[in-house]
Coordinates of C-alpha atoms and ligand atoms in Angstrom, one line a residue:
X1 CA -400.9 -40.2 1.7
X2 CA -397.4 -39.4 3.1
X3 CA -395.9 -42.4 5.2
X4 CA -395.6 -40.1 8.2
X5 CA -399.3 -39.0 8.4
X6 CA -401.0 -40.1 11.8
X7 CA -404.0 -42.3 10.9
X8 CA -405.4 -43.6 13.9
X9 CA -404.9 -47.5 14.6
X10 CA -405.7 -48.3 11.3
X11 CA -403.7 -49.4 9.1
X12 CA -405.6 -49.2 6.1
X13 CA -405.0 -53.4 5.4
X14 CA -407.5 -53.4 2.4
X15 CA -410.0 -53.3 5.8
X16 CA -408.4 -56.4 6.9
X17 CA -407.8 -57.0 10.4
X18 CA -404.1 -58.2 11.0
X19 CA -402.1 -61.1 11.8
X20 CA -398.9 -61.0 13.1
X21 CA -396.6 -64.1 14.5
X22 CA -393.0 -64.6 14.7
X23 CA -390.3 -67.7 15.2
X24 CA -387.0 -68.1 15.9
X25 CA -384.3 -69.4 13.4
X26 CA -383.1 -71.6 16.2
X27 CA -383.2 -75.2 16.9
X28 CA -385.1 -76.8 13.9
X29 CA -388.9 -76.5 12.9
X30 CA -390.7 -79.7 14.6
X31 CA -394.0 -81.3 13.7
X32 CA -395.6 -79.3 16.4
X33 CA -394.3 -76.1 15.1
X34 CA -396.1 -77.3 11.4
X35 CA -399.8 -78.9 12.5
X36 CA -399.6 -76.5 15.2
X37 CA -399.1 -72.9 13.8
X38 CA -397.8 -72.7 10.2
X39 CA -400.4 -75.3 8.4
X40 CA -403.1 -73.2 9.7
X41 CA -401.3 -69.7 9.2
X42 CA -401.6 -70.7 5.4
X43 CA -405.3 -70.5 5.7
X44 CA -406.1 -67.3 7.6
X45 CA -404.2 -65.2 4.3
X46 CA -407.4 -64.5 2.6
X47 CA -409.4 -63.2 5.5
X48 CA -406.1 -61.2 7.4
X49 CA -403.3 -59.3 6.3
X50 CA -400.7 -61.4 8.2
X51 CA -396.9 -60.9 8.7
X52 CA -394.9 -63.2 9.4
X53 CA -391.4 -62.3 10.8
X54 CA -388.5 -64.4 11.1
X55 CA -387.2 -62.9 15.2
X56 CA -383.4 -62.9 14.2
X57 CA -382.8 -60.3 16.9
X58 CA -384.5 -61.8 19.4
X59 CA -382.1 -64.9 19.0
X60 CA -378.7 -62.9 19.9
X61 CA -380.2 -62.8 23.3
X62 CA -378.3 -65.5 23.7
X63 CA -375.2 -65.9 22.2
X64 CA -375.2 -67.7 18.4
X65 CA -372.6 -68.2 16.0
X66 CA -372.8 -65.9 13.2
X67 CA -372.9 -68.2 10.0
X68 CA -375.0 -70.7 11.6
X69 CA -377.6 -67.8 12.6
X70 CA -377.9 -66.7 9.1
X71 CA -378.0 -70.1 7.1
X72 CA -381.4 -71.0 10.3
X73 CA -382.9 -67.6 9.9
X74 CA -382.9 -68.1 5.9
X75 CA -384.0 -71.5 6.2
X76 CA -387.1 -70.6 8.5
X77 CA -388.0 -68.0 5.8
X78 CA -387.7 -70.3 3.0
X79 CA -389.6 -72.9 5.0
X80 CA -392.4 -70.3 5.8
X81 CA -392.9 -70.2 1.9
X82 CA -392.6 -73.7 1.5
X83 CA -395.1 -74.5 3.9
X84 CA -397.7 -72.8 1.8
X85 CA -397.6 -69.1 2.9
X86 CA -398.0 -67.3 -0.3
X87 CA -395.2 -64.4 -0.5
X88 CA -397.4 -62.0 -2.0
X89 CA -400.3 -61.9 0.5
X90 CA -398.4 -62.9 3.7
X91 CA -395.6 -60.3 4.4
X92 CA -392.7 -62.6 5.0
X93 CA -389.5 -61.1 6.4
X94 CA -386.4 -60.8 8.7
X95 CA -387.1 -58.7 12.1
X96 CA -383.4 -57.3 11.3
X97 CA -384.5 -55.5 7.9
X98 CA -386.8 -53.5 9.7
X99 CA -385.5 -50.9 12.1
X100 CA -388.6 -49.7 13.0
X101 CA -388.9 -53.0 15.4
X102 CA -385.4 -51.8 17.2
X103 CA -386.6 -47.6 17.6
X104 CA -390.1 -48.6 19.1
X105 CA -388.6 -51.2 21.3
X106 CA -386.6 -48.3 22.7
X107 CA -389.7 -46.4 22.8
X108 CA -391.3 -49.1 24.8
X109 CA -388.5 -49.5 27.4
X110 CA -389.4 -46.4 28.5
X111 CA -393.4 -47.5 29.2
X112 CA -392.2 -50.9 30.7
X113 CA -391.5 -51.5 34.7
X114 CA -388.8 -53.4 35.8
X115 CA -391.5 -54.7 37.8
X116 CA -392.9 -56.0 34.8
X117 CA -389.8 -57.7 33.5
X118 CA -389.2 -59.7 36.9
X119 CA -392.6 -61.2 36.8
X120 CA -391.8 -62.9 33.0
X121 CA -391.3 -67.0 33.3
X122 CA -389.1 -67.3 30.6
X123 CA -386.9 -64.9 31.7
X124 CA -386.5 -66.8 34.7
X125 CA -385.9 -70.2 32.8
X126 CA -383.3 -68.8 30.2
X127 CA -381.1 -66.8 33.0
X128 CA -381.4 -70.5 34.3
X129 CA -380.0 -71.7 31.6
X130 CA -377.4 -69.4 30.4
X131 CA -376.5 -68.3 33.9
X132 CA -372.9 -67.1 32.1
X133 CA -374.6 -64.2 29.7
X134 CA -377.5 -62.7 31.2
X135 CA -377.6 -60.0 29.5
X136 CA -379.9 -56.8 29.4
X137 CA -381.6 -58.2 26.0
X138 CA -382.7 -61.1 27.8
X139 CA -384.4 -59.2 30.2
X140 CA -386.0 -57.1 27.6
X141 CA -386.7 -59.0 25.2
X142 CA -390.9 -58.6 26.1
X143 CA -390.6 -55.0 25.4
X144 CA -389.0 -55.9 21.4
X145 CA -392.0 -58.6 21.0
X146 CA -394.2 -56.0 22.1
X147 CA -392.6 -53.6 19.4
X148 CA -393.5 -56.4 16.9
X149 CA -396.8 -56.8 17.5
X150 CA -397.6 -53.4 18.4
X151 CA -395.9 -51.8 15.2
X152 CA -398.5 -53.6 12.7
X153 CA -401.2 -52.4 14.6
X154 CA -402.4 -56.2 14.9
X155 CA -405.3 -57.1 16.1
X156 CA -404.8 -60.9 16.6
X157 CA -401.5 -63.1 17.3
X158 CA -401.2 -66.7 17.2
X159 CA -399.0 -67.7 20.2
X160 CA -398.2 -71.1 22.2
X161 CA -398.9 -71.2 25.5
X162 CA -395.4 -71.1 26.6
X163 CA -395.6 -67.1 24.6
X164 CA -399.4 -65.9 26.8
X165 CA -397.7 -64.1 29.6
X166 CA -395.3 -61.8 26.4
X167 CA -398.7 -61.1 24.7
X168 CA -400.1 -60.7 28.0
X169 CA -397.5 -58.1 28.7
X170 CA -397.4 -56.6 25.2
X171 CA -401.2 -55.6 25.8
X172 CA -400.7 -53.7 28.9
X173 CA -397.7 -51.8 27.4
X174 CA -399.9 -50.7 24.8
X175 CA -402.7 -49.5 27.1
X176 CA -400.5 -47.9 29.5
X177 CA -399.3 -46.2 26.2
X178 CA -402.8 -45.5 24.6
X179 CA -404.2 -43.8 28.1
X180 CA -401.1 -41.6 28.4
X181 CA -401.1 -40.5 24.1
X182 CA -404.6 -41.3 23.0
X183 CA -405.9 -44.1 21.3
X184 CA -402.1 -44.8 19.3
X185 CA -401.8 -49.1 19.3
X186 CA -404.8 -51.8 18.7
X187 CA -404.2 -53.8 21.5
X188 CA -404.1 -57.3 19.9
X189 CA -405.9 -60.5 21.4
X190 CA -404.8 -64.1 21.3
X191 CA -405.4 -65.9 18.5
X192 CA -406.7 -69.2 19.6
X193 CA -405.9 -72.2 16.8
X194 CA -408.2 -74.9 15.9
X195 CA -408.1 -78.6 17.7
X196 CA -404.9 -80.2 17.2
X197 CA -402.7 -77.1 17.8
X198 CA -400.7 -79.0 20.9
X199 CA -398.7 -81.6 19.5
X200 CA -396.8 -83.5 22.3
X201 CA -393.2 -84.8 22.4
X202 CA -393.4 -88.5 21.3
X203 CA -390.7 -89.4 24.3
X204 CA -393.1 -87.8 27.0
X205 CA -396.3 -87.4 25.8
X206 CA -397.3 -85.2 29.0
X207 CA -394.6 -82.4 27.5
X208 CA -394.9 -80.3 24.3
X209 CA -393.1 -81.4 21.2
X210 CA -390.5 -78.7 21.8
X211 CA -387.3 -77.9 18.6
X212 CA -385.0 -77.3 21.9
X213 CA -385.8 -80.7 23.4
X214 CA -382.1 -82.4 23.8
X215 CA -383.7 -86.1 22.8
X216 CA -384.3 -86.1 18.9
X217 CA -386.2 -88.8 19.1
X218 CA -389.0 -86.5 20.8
X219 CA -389.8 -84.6 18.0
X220 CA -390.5 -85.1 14.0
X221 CA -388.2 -82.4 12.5
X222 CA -389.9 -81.3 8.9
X223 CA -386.6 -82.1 7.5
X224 CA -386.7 -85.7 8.7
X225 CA -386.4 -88.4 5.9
X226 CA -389.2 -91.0 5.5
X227 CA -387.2 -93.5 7.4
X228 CA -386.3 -91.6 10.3
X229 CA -389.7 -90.6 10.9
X230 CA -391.1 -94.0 10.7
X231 CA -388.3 -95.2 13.4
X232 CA -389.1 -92.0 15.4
X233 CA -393.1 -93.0 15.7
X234 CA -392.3 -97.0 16.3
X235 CA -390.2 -95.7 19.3
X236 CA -393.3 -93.8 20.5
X237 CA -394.1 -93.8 23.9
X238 CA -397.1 -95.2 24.7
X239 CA -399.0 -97.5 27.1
X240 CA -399.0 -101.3 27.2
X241 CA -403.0 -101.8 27.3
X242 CA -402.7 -102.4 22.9
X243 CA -406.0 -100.6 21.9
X244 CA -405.8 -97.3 19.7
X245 CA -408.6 -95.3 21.8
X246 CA -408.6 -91.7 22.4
X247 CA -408.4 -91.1 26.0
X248 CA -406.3 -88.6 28.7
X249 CA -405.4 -91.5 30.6
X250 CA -403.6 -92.6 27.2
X251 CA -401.4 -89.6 26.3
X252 CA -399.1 -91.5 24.1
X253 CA -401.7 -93.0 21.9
X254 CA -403.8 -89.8 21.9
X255 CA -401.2 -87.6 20.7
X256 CA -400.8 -90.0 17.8
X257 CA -404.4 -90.2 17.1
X258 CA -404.3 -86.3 16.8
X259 CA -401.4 -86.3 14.8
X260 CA -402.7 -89.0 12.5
X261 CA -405.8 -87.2 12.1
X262 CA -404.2 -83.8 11.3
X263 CA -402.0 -85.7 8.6
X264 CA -404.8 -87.1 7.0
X265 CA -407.7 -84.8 7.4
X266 CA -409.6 -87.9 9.5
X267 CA -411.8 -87.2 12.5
X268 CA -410.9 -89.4 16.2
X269 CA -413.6 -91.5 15.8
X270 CA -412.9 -92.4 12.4
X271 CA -409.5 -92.7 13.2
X272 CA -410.5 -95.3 15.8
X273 CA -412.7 -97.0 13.6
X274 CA -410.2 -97.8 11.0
X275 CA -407.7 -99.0 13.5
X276 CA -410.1 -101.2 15.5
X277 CA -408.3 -104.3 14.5
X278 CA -405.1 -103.0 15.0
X279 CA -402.3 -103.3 17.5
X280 CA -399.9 -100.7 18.2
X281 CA -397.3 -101.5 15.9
X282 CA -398.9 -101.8 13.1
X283 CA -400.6 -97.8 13.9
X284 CA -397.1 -96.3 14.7
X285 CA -396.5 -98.0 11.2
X286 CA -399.5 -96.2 9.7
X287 CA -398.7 -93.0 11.6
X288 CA -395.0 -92.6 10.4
X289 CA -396.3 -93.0 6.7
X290 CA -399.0 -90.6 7.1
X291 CA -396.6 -88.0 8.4
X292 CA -394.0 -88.7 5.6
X293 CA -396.4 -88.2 3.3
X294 CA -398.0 -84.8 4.2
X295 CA -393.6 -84.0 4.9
X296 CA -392.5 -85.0 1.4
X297 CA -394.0 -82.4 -0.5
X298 CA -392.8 -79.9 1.8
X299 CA -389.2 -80.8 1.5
X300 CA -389.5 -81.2 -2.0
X301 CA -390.5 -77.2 -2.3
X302 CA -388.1 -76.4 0.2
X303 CA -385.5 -77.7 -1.9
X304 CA -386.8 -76.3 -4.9
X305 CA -387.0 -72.8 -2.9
X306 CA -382.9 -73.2 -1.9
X307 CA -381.8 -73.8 -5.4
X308 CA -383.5 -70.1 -6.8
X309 CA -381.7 -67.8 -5.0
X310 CA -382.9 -64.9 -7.1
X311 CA -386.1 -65.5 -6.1
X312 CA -386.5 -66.5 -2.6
X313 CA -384.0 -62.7 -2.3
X314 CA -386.6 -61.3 -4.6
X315 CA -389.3 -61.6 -1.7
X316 CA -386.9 -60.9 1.0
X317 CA -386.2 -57.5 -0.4
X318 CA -390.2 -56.5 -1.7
X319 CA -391.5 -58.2 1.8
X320 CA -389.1 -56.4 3.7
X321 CA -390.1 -53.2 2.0
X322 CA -393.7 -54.0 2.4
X323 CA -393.3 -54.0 6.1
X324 CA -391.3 -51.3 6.5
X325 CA -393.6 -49.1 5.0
X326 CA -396.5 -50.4 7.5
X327 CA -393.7 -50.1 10.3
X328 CA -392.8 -46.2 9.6
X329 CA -396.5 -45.4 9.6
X330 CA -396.9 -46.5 13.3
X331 CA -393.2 -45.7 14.1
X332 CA -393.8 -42.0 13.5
X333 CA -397.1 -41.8 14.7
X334 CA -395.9 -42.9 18.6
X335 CA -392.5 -40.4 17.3
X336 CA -394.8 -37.4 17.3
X337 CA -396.9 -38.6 20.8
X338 CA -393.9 -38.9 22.7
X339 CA -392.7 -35.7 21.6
X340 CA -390.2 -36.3 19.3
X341 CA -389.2 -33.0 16.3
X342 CA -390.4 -33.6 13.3
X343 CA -388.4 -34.6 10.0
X344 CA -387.5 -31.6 7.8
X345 CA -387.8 -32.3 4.2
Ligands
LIG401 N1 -391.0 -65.1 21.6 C1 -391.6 -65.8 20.5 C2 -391.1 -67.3 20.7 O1 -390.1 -67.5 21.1 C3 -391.2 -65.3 19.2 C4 -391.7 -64.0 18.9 C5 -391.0 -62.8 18.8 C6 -393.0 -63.6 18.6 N2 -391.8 -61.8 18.5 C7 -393.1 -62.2 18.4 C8 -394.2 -64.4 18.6 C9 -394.3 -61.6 18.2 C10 -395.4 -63.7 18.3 C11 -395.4 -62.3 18.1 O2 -391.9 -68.1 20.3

């Protein structure tokens, strides 16, 4: 089959439905981030054809330093494999390889209200917060996450909470697309993670563990060492009342019974079986190591990953080809709707 042959919303994934999720390379990769998408993205790779994308230009939106942009964007990749995601079945790569996310973001600007764009939270918060560089990628930066999710044809996307109104939006872009040109884009549903997906900071247990949260002691980073993250969980926030019961009045203590149970594969109530006995110390204590222990292997690998150059390029350059080939399929496909001439070979 040619790459620019229309073939209807399939892809043809091995008749796979398919996953498609993306992070940005700044700030650095928390606990929440690990129990709460990328542990679980490693077991969906038999059952999906996922891609994974590392958003680099989503994150000149605001303004980064070159160097340091590359060296995070890198090191999010190599952490993607290191977590357990298996180069050769996910499709691992940088959003800036492929240009096919760029030409149908244009594509979508022109199917997006401006309406649409002054509804969207976090555009709102980040003008907030950069009021000096509010710039037009900012405002549009829906309409390229769209173009991400829309270009693989995928059918589900794991997304915080903080990311429902952009898939929200993403969806009716691609209808309002589909009942203009005919049936072109799946429109993708939410993909809804198993318990345990919402870890919470460990400074205030009523917020999300967040890699932008100013406090470091909020958040486990997966490159904390053992020490550090046993400090980090004694300084827990919790309540005074001593007892390790998993309630919503008890935030604090619930979040680290749900971490502690994700770290060792233990259900709650076994979890407050064991610690019946217990005081609070003594469960931070047991928390921290647990944590440190399902980290250490991890940073292991991710070392091992940063010394083979050769190889960790070896998958940028065949992942990045992989997706581009999916990428062109659906790029010329909407090409031809919209009316654009045909390629002359
Ligand atoms: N906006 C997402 C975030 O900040 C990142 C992202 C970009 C994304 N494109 C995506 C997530 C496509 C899911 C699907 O978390």
């Amino acid at each position: 089959m040619r790459l620019d042959e229309g073939i209807g919303c399939e892809l043809m994934l091995d008749g796979k439905k398919s996953i498609f999720s993306g992070m940005q390379a700044t700030g650095t990769l928390t606990l929440g981030n690990y129990l709460g998408a990328l542990k679980n993205w490693v077991e969906l790779e038999d059952e999906y054809q996922c891609f994974y994308c590392v958003v680099d230009m989503h994150s000149i939106t605001v303004r980064q330093d070159p160097a340091e942009l590359r060296k995070r964007a890198r090191a999010l990749l190599t952490l993607y494999i290191a977590a357990g995601l298996n180069p050769e079945k996910n499709c691992i790569y940088y959003q800036s390889h492929v240009s096919g996310h760029a030409e149908l973001g244009w594509i979508l600007n022109c199917f997006t209200y401006m309406g649409e764009l002054n509804r969207m939270t976090q555009f709102k918060d980040k003008s907030a917060k950069h009021a000096d560089n509010i710039n037009a990628g900012l405002y549009t930066y829906p309409v390229l996450m769209a173009a991400d999710i829309l270009l693989f044809q995928s059918d589900v996307v794991p997304v915080g909470s903080d990311q429902k109104q952009h898939l929200e939006i993403a969806r009716d872009i691609a209808t309002r697309f589909n009942s203009i040109y005919g049936d072109v884009f799946t429109i993708p549903e939410p993909y809804i993670g198993k318990q345990g997906a919402r870890i919470m900071s460990l400074q205030d247990p009523d917020k999300k563990m967040s890699k932008s949260d100013e406090n470091p002691n909020a958040s486990i980073y997966l490159m904390d060492d053992k020490d550090t993250v046993i400090r980090k969980f004694k300084r827990a926030v919790t309540d005074s009342d001593n007892q390790i019961r998993y309630s919503e009045d008890k935030p604090g203590i619930k979040n680290l019974i749900e971490i502690y149970g994700l770290a060792t594969g233990k259900s709650v109530a076994e979890v407050e079986a064991e610690f019946i006995n217990s005081g609070y110390g003594d469960f931070k204590l047991a928390v921290g190591e647990a944590v440190a222990d399902l980290l250490t292997p991890l940073q292991t690998r991710f070392d091992e990953l940063q010394k083979d150059k050769a190889y960790v390029d070896g998958i940028i350059k065949s992942n990045a080809e992989k997706a581009n080939y999916y990428a062109t399929k659906t790029l010329r496909k909407v090409q031809k709707k919209v009316g654009f001439p045909e390629r002359i070979r």
